[in-house]
Structures are given as C-alpha cells and as structure tokens.
PDB file of C-alpha atoms in Angstrom:
ATOM      1  CA  GLN A1163     -14.367   9.664 -96.457  1.00 49.00           C
ATOM      2  CA  HIS A1164     -17.570  12.204 -96.393  1.00 47.00           C
ATOM      3  CA  VAL A1165     -19.321   8.912 -94.544  1.00 48.00           C
ATOM      4  CA  GLY A1166     -16.631   9.463 -91.738  1.00 52.00           C
ATOM      5  CA  GLY A1167     -17.076  13.247 -92.053  1.00 54.00           C
ATOM      6  CA  VAL A1168     -20.779  13.018 -91.745  1.00 57.00           C
ATOM      7  CA  GLY A1169     -20.482  11.319 -88.662  1.00 60.00           C
ATOM      8  CA  GLY A1170     -18.093  13.163 -87.149  1.00 62.00           C
ATOM      9  CA  GLY A1171     -20.305  16.416 -87.462  1.00 65.00           C
ATOM     10  CA  MET A1172     -23.766  14.928 -86.758  1.00 62.00           C
ATOM     11  CA  GLY A1173     -21.629  13.783 -83.489  1.00 64.00           C
ATOM     12  CA  ALA A1174     -20.271  17.075 -82.594  1.00 67.00           C
ATOM     13  CA  LEU A1175     -23.401  18.532 -83.251  1.00 67.00           C
ATOM     14  CA  ALA A1176     -25.196  16.050 -80.740  1.00 66.00           C
ATOM     15  CA  MET A1177     -22.931  16.561 -79.072  1.00 65.00           C
ATOM     16  CA  LEU A1178     -23.160  20.449 -78.207  1.00 67.00           C
ATOM     17  CA  THR A1179     -27.067  20.221 -78.726  1.00 74.00           C
ATOM     18  CA  ASN A1180     -27.252  17.610 -74.785  1.00 71.00           C
ATOM     19  CA  PRO A1181     -27.768  19.992 -72.497  1.00 75.00           C
ATOM     20  CA  GLU A1182     -25.578  17.387 -70.187  1.00 78.00           C
ATOM     21  CA  PHE A1183     -23.067  19.292 -71.768  1.00 74.00           C
ATOM     22  CA  TRP A1184     -23.015  22.726 -71.138  1.00 79.00           C
ATOM     23  CA  ARG A1185     -23.695  21.619 -67.654  1.00 81.00           C
ATOM     24  CA  ASP A1186     -20.664  19.224 -67.805  1.00 81.00           C
ATOM     25  CA  LEU A1187     -17.972  22.634 -68.735  1.00 79.00           C
ATOM     26  CA  TRP A1188     -19.554  25.234 -66.670  1.00 84.00           C
ATOM     27  CA  ALA A1189     -19.409  23.030 -63.801  1.00 85.00           C
ATOM     28  CA  GLY A1190     -15.662  22.045 -65.212  1.00 83.00           C
ATOM     29  CA  ILE A1191     -15.531  26.086 -64.964  1.00 86.00           C
ATOM     30  CA  ASP A1192     -16.488  26.822 -62.778  1.00 88.00           C
ATOM     31  CA  GLU A1193     -14.740  24.177 -60.367  1.00 88.00           C
ATOM     32  CA  CYS A1194     -11.105  25.623 -62.388  1.00 87.00           C
ATOM     33  CA  ALA A1195     -12.068  29.317 -60.764  1.00 88.00           C
ATOM     34  CA  ARG A1196     -13.184  28.554 -57.111  1.00 89.00           C
ATOM     35  CA  HIS A1197     -10.269  26.378 -57.334  1.00 89.00           C
ATOM     36  CA  LEU A1198      -7.766  29.255 -58.837  1.00 87.00           C
ATOM     37  CA  SER A1199      -8.966  32.355 -56.715  1.00 88.00           C
ATOM     38  CA  LYS A1200      -8.401  30.465 -53.510  1.00 88.00           C
ATOM     39  CA  ARG A1201      -4.700  30.582 -54.775  1.00 88.00           C
ATOM     40  CA  ALA A1202      -2.035  33.331 -53.581  1.00 89.00           C
ATOM     41  CA  THR A1203       0.320  32.341 -56.208  1.00 87.00           C
ATOM     42  CA  PHE A1204      -2.512  32.530 -58.952  1.00 88.00           C
ATOM     43  CA  ILE A1205      -4.105  35.621 -58.635  1.00 88.00           C
ATOM     44  CA  HIS A1206      -0.067  37.279 -57.848  1.00 88.00           C
ATOM     45  CA  LEU A1207       1.064  35.567 -60.675  1.00 87.00           C
ATOM     46  CA  SER A1208      -1.617  36.624 -63.236  1.00 87.00           C
ATOM     47  CA  ILE A1209      -1.265  40.328 -62.061  1.00 88.00           C
ATOM     48  CA  GLY A1210       2.143  40.245 -62.628  1.00 87.00           C
ATOM     49  CA  VAL A1211       2.218  38.730 -66.020  1.00 87.00           C
ATOM     50  CA  MET A1212      -1.120  41.607 -67.294  1.00 87.00           C
ATOM     51  CA  ILE A1213       1.504  43.644 -66.112  1.00 86.00           C
ATOM     52  CA  GLN A1214       4.189  41.896 -68.266  1.00 85.00           C
ATOM     53  CA  VAL A1215       2.613  41.332 -71.170  1.00 85.00           C
ATOM     54  CA  GLY A1216       0.697  44.805 -71.696  1.00 85.00           C
ATOM     55  CA  VAL A1217       3.938  45.905 -71.018  1.00 84.00           C
ATOM     56  CA  GLY A1218       5.719  43.778 -74.212  1.00 83.00           C
ATOM     57  CA  LEU A1219       2.975  44.774 -76.700  1.00 83.00           C
ATOM     58  CA  SER A1220       3.119  47.664 -76.219  1.00 85.00           C
ATOM     59  CA  ILE A1221       6.579  47.598 -77.374  1.00 83.00           C
ATOM     60  CA  MET A1222       6.536  45.807 -80.211  1.00 82.00           C
ATOM     61  CA  ALA A1223       3.024  48.148 -81.204  1.00 82.00           C
ATOM     62  CA  PHE A1224       4.793  51.166 -81.025  1.00 85.00           C
ATOM     63  CA  LEU A1225       8.478  50.593 -81.609  1.00 85.00           C
ATOM     64  CA  PRO A1226       7.915  50.408 -85.413  1.00 86.00           C
ATOM     65  CA  VAL A1227       5.563  54.333 -85.144  1.00 86.00           C
ATOM     66  CA  PHE A1228       8.947  55.246 -82.809  1.00 86.00           C
ATOM     67  CA  LEU A1229      11.122  54.158 -85.143  1.00 88.00           C
ATOM     68  CA  VAL A1230       8.799  56.037 -87.923  1.00 87.00           C
ATOM     69  CA  ARG A1231       8.915  58.680 -85.861  1.00 86.00           C
ATOM     70  CA  CYS A1232      12.198  59.423 -84.153  1.00 86.00           C
ATOM     71  CA  HIS A1233      14.304  58.048 -86.637  1.00 86.00           C
ATOM     72  CA  HIS A1234      12.688  58.522 -90.077  1.00 87.00           C
ATOM     73  CA  MET A1235      13.020  55.672 -90.798  1.00 86.00           C
ATOM     74  CA  SER A1236      10.349  53.749 -93.684  1.00 89.00           C
ATOM     75  CA  THR A1237       7.777  52.046 -92.959  1.00 86.00           C
ATOM     76  CA  LYS A1238       9.094  49.394 -94.473  1.00 87.00           C
ATOM     77  CA  ASP A1239      12.827  49.135 -92.938  1.00 88.00           C
ATOM     78  CA  ALA A1240      11.022  49.820 -89.360  1.00 86.00           C
ATOM     79  CA  GLY A1241       8.820  46.455 -90.741  1.00 85.00           C
ATOM     80  CA  LEU A1242      11.767  44.292 -91.175  1.00 86.00           C
ATOM     81  CA  SER A1243      13.753  45.479 -88.341  1.00 85.00           C
ATOM     82  CA  ILE A1244      10.760  44.865 -86.233  1.00 82.00           C
ATOM     83  CA  ALA A1245      10.248  41.127 -87.837  1.00 83.00           C
ATOM     84  CA  GLU A1246      14.021  40.670 -86.703  1.00 80.00           C
ATOM     85  CA  VAL A1247      13.820  42.116 -83.250  1.00 80.00           C
ATOM     86  CA  GLY A1248      10.677  40.365 -82.385  1.00 78.00           C
ATOM     87  CA  GLY A1249      10.661  37.121 -84.554  1.00 81.00           C
ATOM     88  CA  LEU A1250      14.456  36.231 -83.679  1.00 85.00           C
ATOM     89  CA  PHE A1251      15.035  38.059 -80.207  1.00 88.00           C
ATOM     90  CA  GLY A1252      11.814  37.321 -79.014  1.00 87.00           C
ATOM     91  CA  GLY A1253      11.963  33.634 -79.886  1.00 89.00           C
ATOM     92  CA  VAL A1254      15.419  33.764 -78.188  1.00 91.00           C
ATOM     93  CA  GLY A1255      14.275  34.962 -75.309  1.00 91.00           C
ATOM     94  CA  ILE A1256      11.100  32.319 -74.975  1.00 90.00           C
ATOM     95  CA  ILE A1257      13.410  29.062 -75.687  1.00 92.00           C
ATOM     96  CA  THR A1258      15.807  30.876 -72.690  1.00 93.00           C
ATOM     97  CA  GLY A1259      13.595  31.208 -70.446  1.00 91.00           C
ATOM     98  CA  GLY A1260      12.568  27.625 -70.939  1.00 90.00           C
ATOM     99  CA  LEU A1261      15.577  26.238 -70.476  1.00 93.00           C
ATOM    100  CA  VAL A1262      17.222  28.996 -67.909  1.00 93.00           C
ATOM    101  CA  GLY A1263      13.316  28.451 -65.447  1.00 90.00           C
ATOM    102  CA  ASP A1264      13.610  24.515 -65.865  1.00 91.00           C
ATOM    103  CA  TRP A1265      17.687  24.225 -65.422  1.00 93.00           C
ATOM    104  CA  LEU A1266      16.869  26.719 -62.385  1.00 92.00           C
ATOM    105  CA  VAL A1267      13.914  24.464 -60.732  1.00 89.00           C
ATOM    106  CA  ARG A1268      16.554  21.303 -61.084  1.00 91.00           C
ATOM    107  CA  ARG A1269      18.899  22.464 -58.851  1.00 91.00           C
ATOM    108  CA  SER A1270      17.254  24.421 -56.742  1.00 90.00           C
ATOM    109  CA  GLY A1271      13.864  22.686 -56.068  1.00 88.00           C
ATOM    110  CA  ASP A1272      12.215  26.029 -55.763  1.00 87.00           C
ATOM    111  CA  GLN A1273       9.968  26.886 -58.502  1.00 85.00           C
ATOM    112  CA  ARG A1274      10.034  30.148 -56.990  1.00 87.00           C
ATOM    113  CA  TRP A1275      13.422  30.650 -59.238  1.00 90.00           C
ATOM    114  CA  MET A1276      11.660  30.552 -62.416  1.00 89.00           C
ATOM    115  CA  LEU A1277      10.335  33.920 -60.863  1.00 88.00           C
ATOM    116  CA  TRP A1278      13.060  35.737 -59.859  1.00 92.00           C
ATOM    117  CA  PHE A1279      15.114  34.883 -62.657  1.00 92.00           C
ATOM    118  CA  ILE A1280      12.055  37.386 -64.896  1.00 90.00           C
ATOM    119  CA  LEU A1281      12.569  39.503 -63.081  1.00 90.00           C
ATOM    120  CA  ALA A1282      16.591  39.718 -62.627  1.00 93.00           C
ATOM    121  CA  CYS A1283      15.193  40.080 -66.731  1.00 93.00           C
ATOM    122  CA  ASN A1284      12.852  42.378 -65.653  1.00 90.00           C
ATOM    123  CA  VAL A1285      15.884  44.695 -63.954  1.00 92.00           C
ATOM    124  CA  VAL A1286      17.887  44.955 -66.887  1.00 94.00           C
ATOM    125  CA  ALA A1287      15.078  45.401 -68.819  1.00 92.00           C
ATOM    126  CA  ALA A1288      13.808  48.395 -67.994  1.00 90.00           C
ATOM    127  CA  PRO A1289      16.785  50.923 -68.245  1.00 93.00           C
ATOM    128  CA  LEU A1290      17.643  49.206 -71.404  1.00 92.00           C
ATOM    129  CA  MET A1291      14.668  50.556 -72.754  1.00 91.00           C
ATOM    130  CA  VAL A1292      15.325  54.241 -71.783  1.00 91.00           C
ATOM    131  CA  VAL A1293      18.321  54.187 -72.886  1.00 93.00           C
ATOM    132  CA  ALA A1294      17.208  52.817 -76.768  1.00 90.00           C
ATOM    133  CA  VAL A1295      14.334  55.137 -77.051  1.00 88.00           C
ATOM    134  CA  LEU A1296      16.731  58.542 -75.731  1.00 90.00           C
ATOM    135  CA  VAL A1297      19.878  57.645 -77.927  1.00 91.00           C
ATOM    136  CA  ASP A1298      20.118  59.439 -80.777  1.00 89.00           C
ATOM    137  CA  ASP A1299      22.224  56.619 -83.619  1.00 90.00           C
ATOM    138  CA  ARG A1300      18.528  55.111 -85.308  1.00 88.00           C
ATOM    139  CA  ASN A1301      21.578  51.151 -84.748  1.00 89.00           C
ATOM    140  CA  THR A1302      21.899  51.383 -81.368  1.00 91.00           C
ATOM    141  CA  ALA A1303      18.703  51.856 -80.674  1.00 89.00           C
ATOM    142  CA  ILE A1304      17.032  49.078 -82.359  1.00 89.00           C
ATOM    143  CA  TYR A1305      20.237  46.857 -81.238  1.00 89.00           C
ATOM    144  CA  LEU A1306      18.549  47.793 -77.158  1.00 91.00           C
ATOM    145  CA  SER A1307      15.378  46.648 -78.234  1.00 89.00           C
ATOM    146  CA  ALA A1308      15.752  43.751 -79.563  1.00 89.00           C
ATOM    147  CA  VAL A1309      18.052  42.617 -75.899  1.00 91.00           C
ATOM    148  CA  VAL A1310      15.271  44.413 -74.134  1.00 91.00           C
ATOM    149  CA  VAL A1311      12.709  41.897 -76.252  1.00 89.00           C
ATOM    150  CA  ALA A1312      14.306  39.121 -75.915  1.00 90.00           C
ATOM    151  CA  LEU A1313      14.208  40.150 -71.986  1.00 91.00           C
ATOM    152  CA  PHE A1314      11.047  40.451 -71.779  1.00 88.00           C
ATOM    153  CA  MET A1315      10.312  37.477 -73.566  1.00 88.00           C
ATOM    154  CA  VAL A1316      11.324  35.162 -71.037  1.00 90.00           C
ATOM    155  CA  MET A1317       8.444  35.370 -69.226  1.00 87.00           C
ATOM    156  CA  VAL A1318       6.737  32.626 -71.945  1.00 85.00           C
ATOM    157  CA  GLY A1319       7.194  29.774 -70.837  1.00 85.00           C
ATOM    158  CA  PRO A1320       7.895  29.655 -66.993  1.00 87.00           C
ATOM    159  CA  PRO A1321       4.474  31.029 -65.463  1.00 88.00           C
ATOM    160  CA  GLY A1322       2.074  28.523 -67.341  1.00 85.00           C
ATOM    161  CA  ALA A1323       4.324  25.671 -65.933  1.00 85.00           C
ATOM    162  CA  ILE A1324       3.939  27.227 -62.259  1.00 87.00           C
ATOM    163  CA  VAL A1325       0.164  27.452 -62.813  1.00 88.00           C
ATOM    164  CA  GLN A1326      -0.156  24.042 -64.680  1.00 85.00           C
ATOM    165  CA  SER A1327       1.459  23.311 -60.727  1.00 85.00           C
ATOM    166  CA  LEU A1328      -1.564  24.793 -58.694  1.00 87.00           C
ATOM    167  CA  VAL A1329      -3.652  22.723 -60.287  1.00 87.00           C
ATOM    168  CA  PRO A1330      -5.324  19.012 -60.391  1.00 89.00           C
ATOM    169  CA  ASN A1331      -4.428  17.128 -63.527  1.00 87.00           C
ATOM    170  CA  HIS A1332      -8.606  17.171 -64.610  1.00 85.00           C
ATOM    171  CA  MET A1333      -7.891  21.237 -64.699  1.00 86.00           C
ATOM    172  CA  ARG A1334      -4.749  21.851 -66.301  1.00 87.00           C
ATOM    173  CA  ALA A1335      -6.109  22.994 -69.750  1.00 87.00           C
ATOM    174  CA  THR A1336      -9.096  25.060 -68.480  1.00 88.00           C
ATOM    175  CA  ALA A1337      -6.334  26.499 -65.885  1.00 88.00           C
ATOM    176  CA  ALA A1338      -3.991  27.372 -68.918  1.00 88.00           C
ATOM    177  CA  GLY A1339      -7.286  29.072 -70.910  1.00 86.00           C
ATOM    178  CA  PHE A1340      -7.843  30.967 -67.529  1.00 84.00           C
ATOM    179  CA  PHE A1341      -4.380  32.400 -67.627  1.00 87.00           C
ATOM    180  CA  GLY A1342      -4.134  33.513 -70.863  1.00 85.00           C
ATOM    181  CA  VAL A1343      -7.355  34.814 -71.302  1.00 84.00           C
ATOM    182  CA  LEU A1344      -6.435  37.049 -67.739  1.00 82.00           C
ATOM    183  CA  ALA A1345      -3.276  37.465 -69.772  1.00 81.00           C
ATOM    184  CA  ASN A1346      -3.520  38.046 -72.953  1.00 80.00           C
ATOM    185  CA  LEU A1347      -7.137  39.499 -72.966  1.00 78.00           C
ATOM    186  CA  VAL A1348      -6.649  42.055 -70.169  1.00 74.00           C
ATOM    187  CA  GLY A1349      -2.946  42.975 -70.586  1.00 76.00           C
ATOM    188  CA  GLY A1350      -2.222  42.794 -73.878  1.00 77.00           C
ATOM    189  CA  SER A1351      -5.571  45.128 -74.506  1.00 79.00           C
ATOM    190  CA  LEU A1352      -5.711  47.600 -71.905  1.00 82.00           C
ATOM    191  CA  GLY A1353      -1.415  48.263 -72.243  1.00 83.00           C
ATOM    192  CA  PRO A1354      -1.445  49.151 -76.178  1.00 84.00           C
ATOM    193  CA  LEU A1355      -3.865  51.233 -75.528  1.00 85.00           C
ATOM    194  CA  VAL A1356      -3.407  52.906 -72.129  1.00 85.00           C
ATOM    195  CA  ILE A1357       0.562  53.396 -74.270  1.00 85.00           C
ATOM    196  CA  GLY A1358      -1.009  55.616 -77.070  1.00 86.00           C
ATOM    197  CA  TYR A1359      -4.243  56.878 -75.301  1.00 88.00           C
ATOM    198  CA  MET A1360      -0.451  58.727 -73.414  1.00 88.00           C
ATOM    199  CA  SER A1361       0.709  59.500 -77.026  1.00 85.00           C
ATOM    200  CA  ASP A1362      -1.557  61.592 -78.177  1.00 87.00           C
ATOM    201  CA  ARG A1363      -2.423  63.146 -74.849  1.00 88.00           C
ATOM    202  CA  MET A1364       1.247  64.156 -75.393  1.00 88.00           C
ATOM    203  CA  HIS A1365       1.488  64.437 -78.678  1.00 84.00           C
ATOM    204  CA  PRO A1366       0.656  69.124 -78.475  1.00 86.00           C
ATOM    205  CA  ARG A1367       3.954  68.959 -75.765  1.00 86.00           C
ATOM    206  CA  TYR A1368       6.260  67.136 -77.792  1.00 83.00           C
ATOM    207  CA  GLY A1369       5.605  66.029 -80.882  1.00 82.00           C
ATOM    208  CA  ALA A1370       7.173  63.513 -82.952  1.00 75.00           C
ATOM    209  CA  GLU A1371       8.491  62.539 -79.836  1.00 78.00           C
ATOM    210  CA  SER A1372       5.642  61.828 -77.455  1.00 80.00           C
ATOM    211  CA  ILE A1373       5.655  58.227 -78.318  1.00 78.00           C
TER     212      ILE A1373
END
C-alpha cells in the first residue's frame, strides 16, 4: 500500500511538472472556450443562470436575517426554518426540475421545453416571494418562502444538461466547468453582494425592514 501510494504520488508529480501536460490542458480550455463563445445558446443560458443563481443565493443568504429582524425569531429558530426550506424544499425542486425537464423533452423532442418550464416556475415564484416578505404572519412567510425556493431550484439540472448537448464529447467536462464558474462565481458572488449593499443603503430610511 505504501509503495502504491508513493508511486501514485510520484506519477502525479511527474505529470504536473511536465510542460506538455500544461500545454495540452490550456489548449483544451482554449478550444472549449472558443467553441462555446460561438454558441448563442450558451451565452444566453449563462446570463440567465447567473441571474437565477444570484437571486436564489440572495434569498437563502438573507432570508434568515429577514426572519430575525422582521418576525423577531431567534437565530436558532430561523436557522432551523432555513434548513427545512433550503434542504427539504430545495431538494424537491432540484429533483422535480430534472424529472419534469426530461419528461417534457421526451414528449416534445425539443430541449427548449426545459427552459420554458423553468421560466414558468420563475413567473410563479416572483410574486410569491413578494407576498412572503409582506405578510405579517411568520408561518405564512416561511411556507411561501419554501415554495419559492422549490420553484427556483428547478433550474439546477436542466441548464447543465443543455450545455452538455452543445459541445462534442471530449469537451463536456470542460464546458460544465465553464458553466459552473460563470453561474456560481459571478452570479453567486454578485447577487448577495448587491442585495446586502442595497439593504445597507436603505437602512437609514426603513430600519430593520430594509432587508
């Protein structure tokens, strides 16, 4: 076992110090980037998912703050509520998105139905989120937020599947990496940052309700 571990480590070291490995790596990244940049579907899909991820992560980041400030919950109770909302209902949304997306494609033969389904869920989720933050009843706010999270999370599976169909087999892993970086690094970073900044700017006027 020790010999095998040492051999594996030496092999990995030899690969990482081989200039040809890095040339091939960057050549593959460049090839994939050029291919994806020519696909309008990838560009539009990436922009849409960046916005979606930014909104979704903002909700999950600031919903516990909202419950503590506006509904006077303890941090413990707010944390437990968010665990149920994000874990249980978020999981339901992810599974539902994959199952329904695949069913729609099988029925229609058109991958665009995956995205139309996500769009329909967003159309329903947006007004529900507005109601969730305006109602006075704490439980109603939590239940509505749970439904909103489930509707938002249907987007996790289908866009990635569409990206995989846009590239040849030898680029699929790299394409998935590009898509993940754009969605999470850009959308996931800027979304909560913008919402937090806006809340702080409005705090002098609206107080705890600025969130």
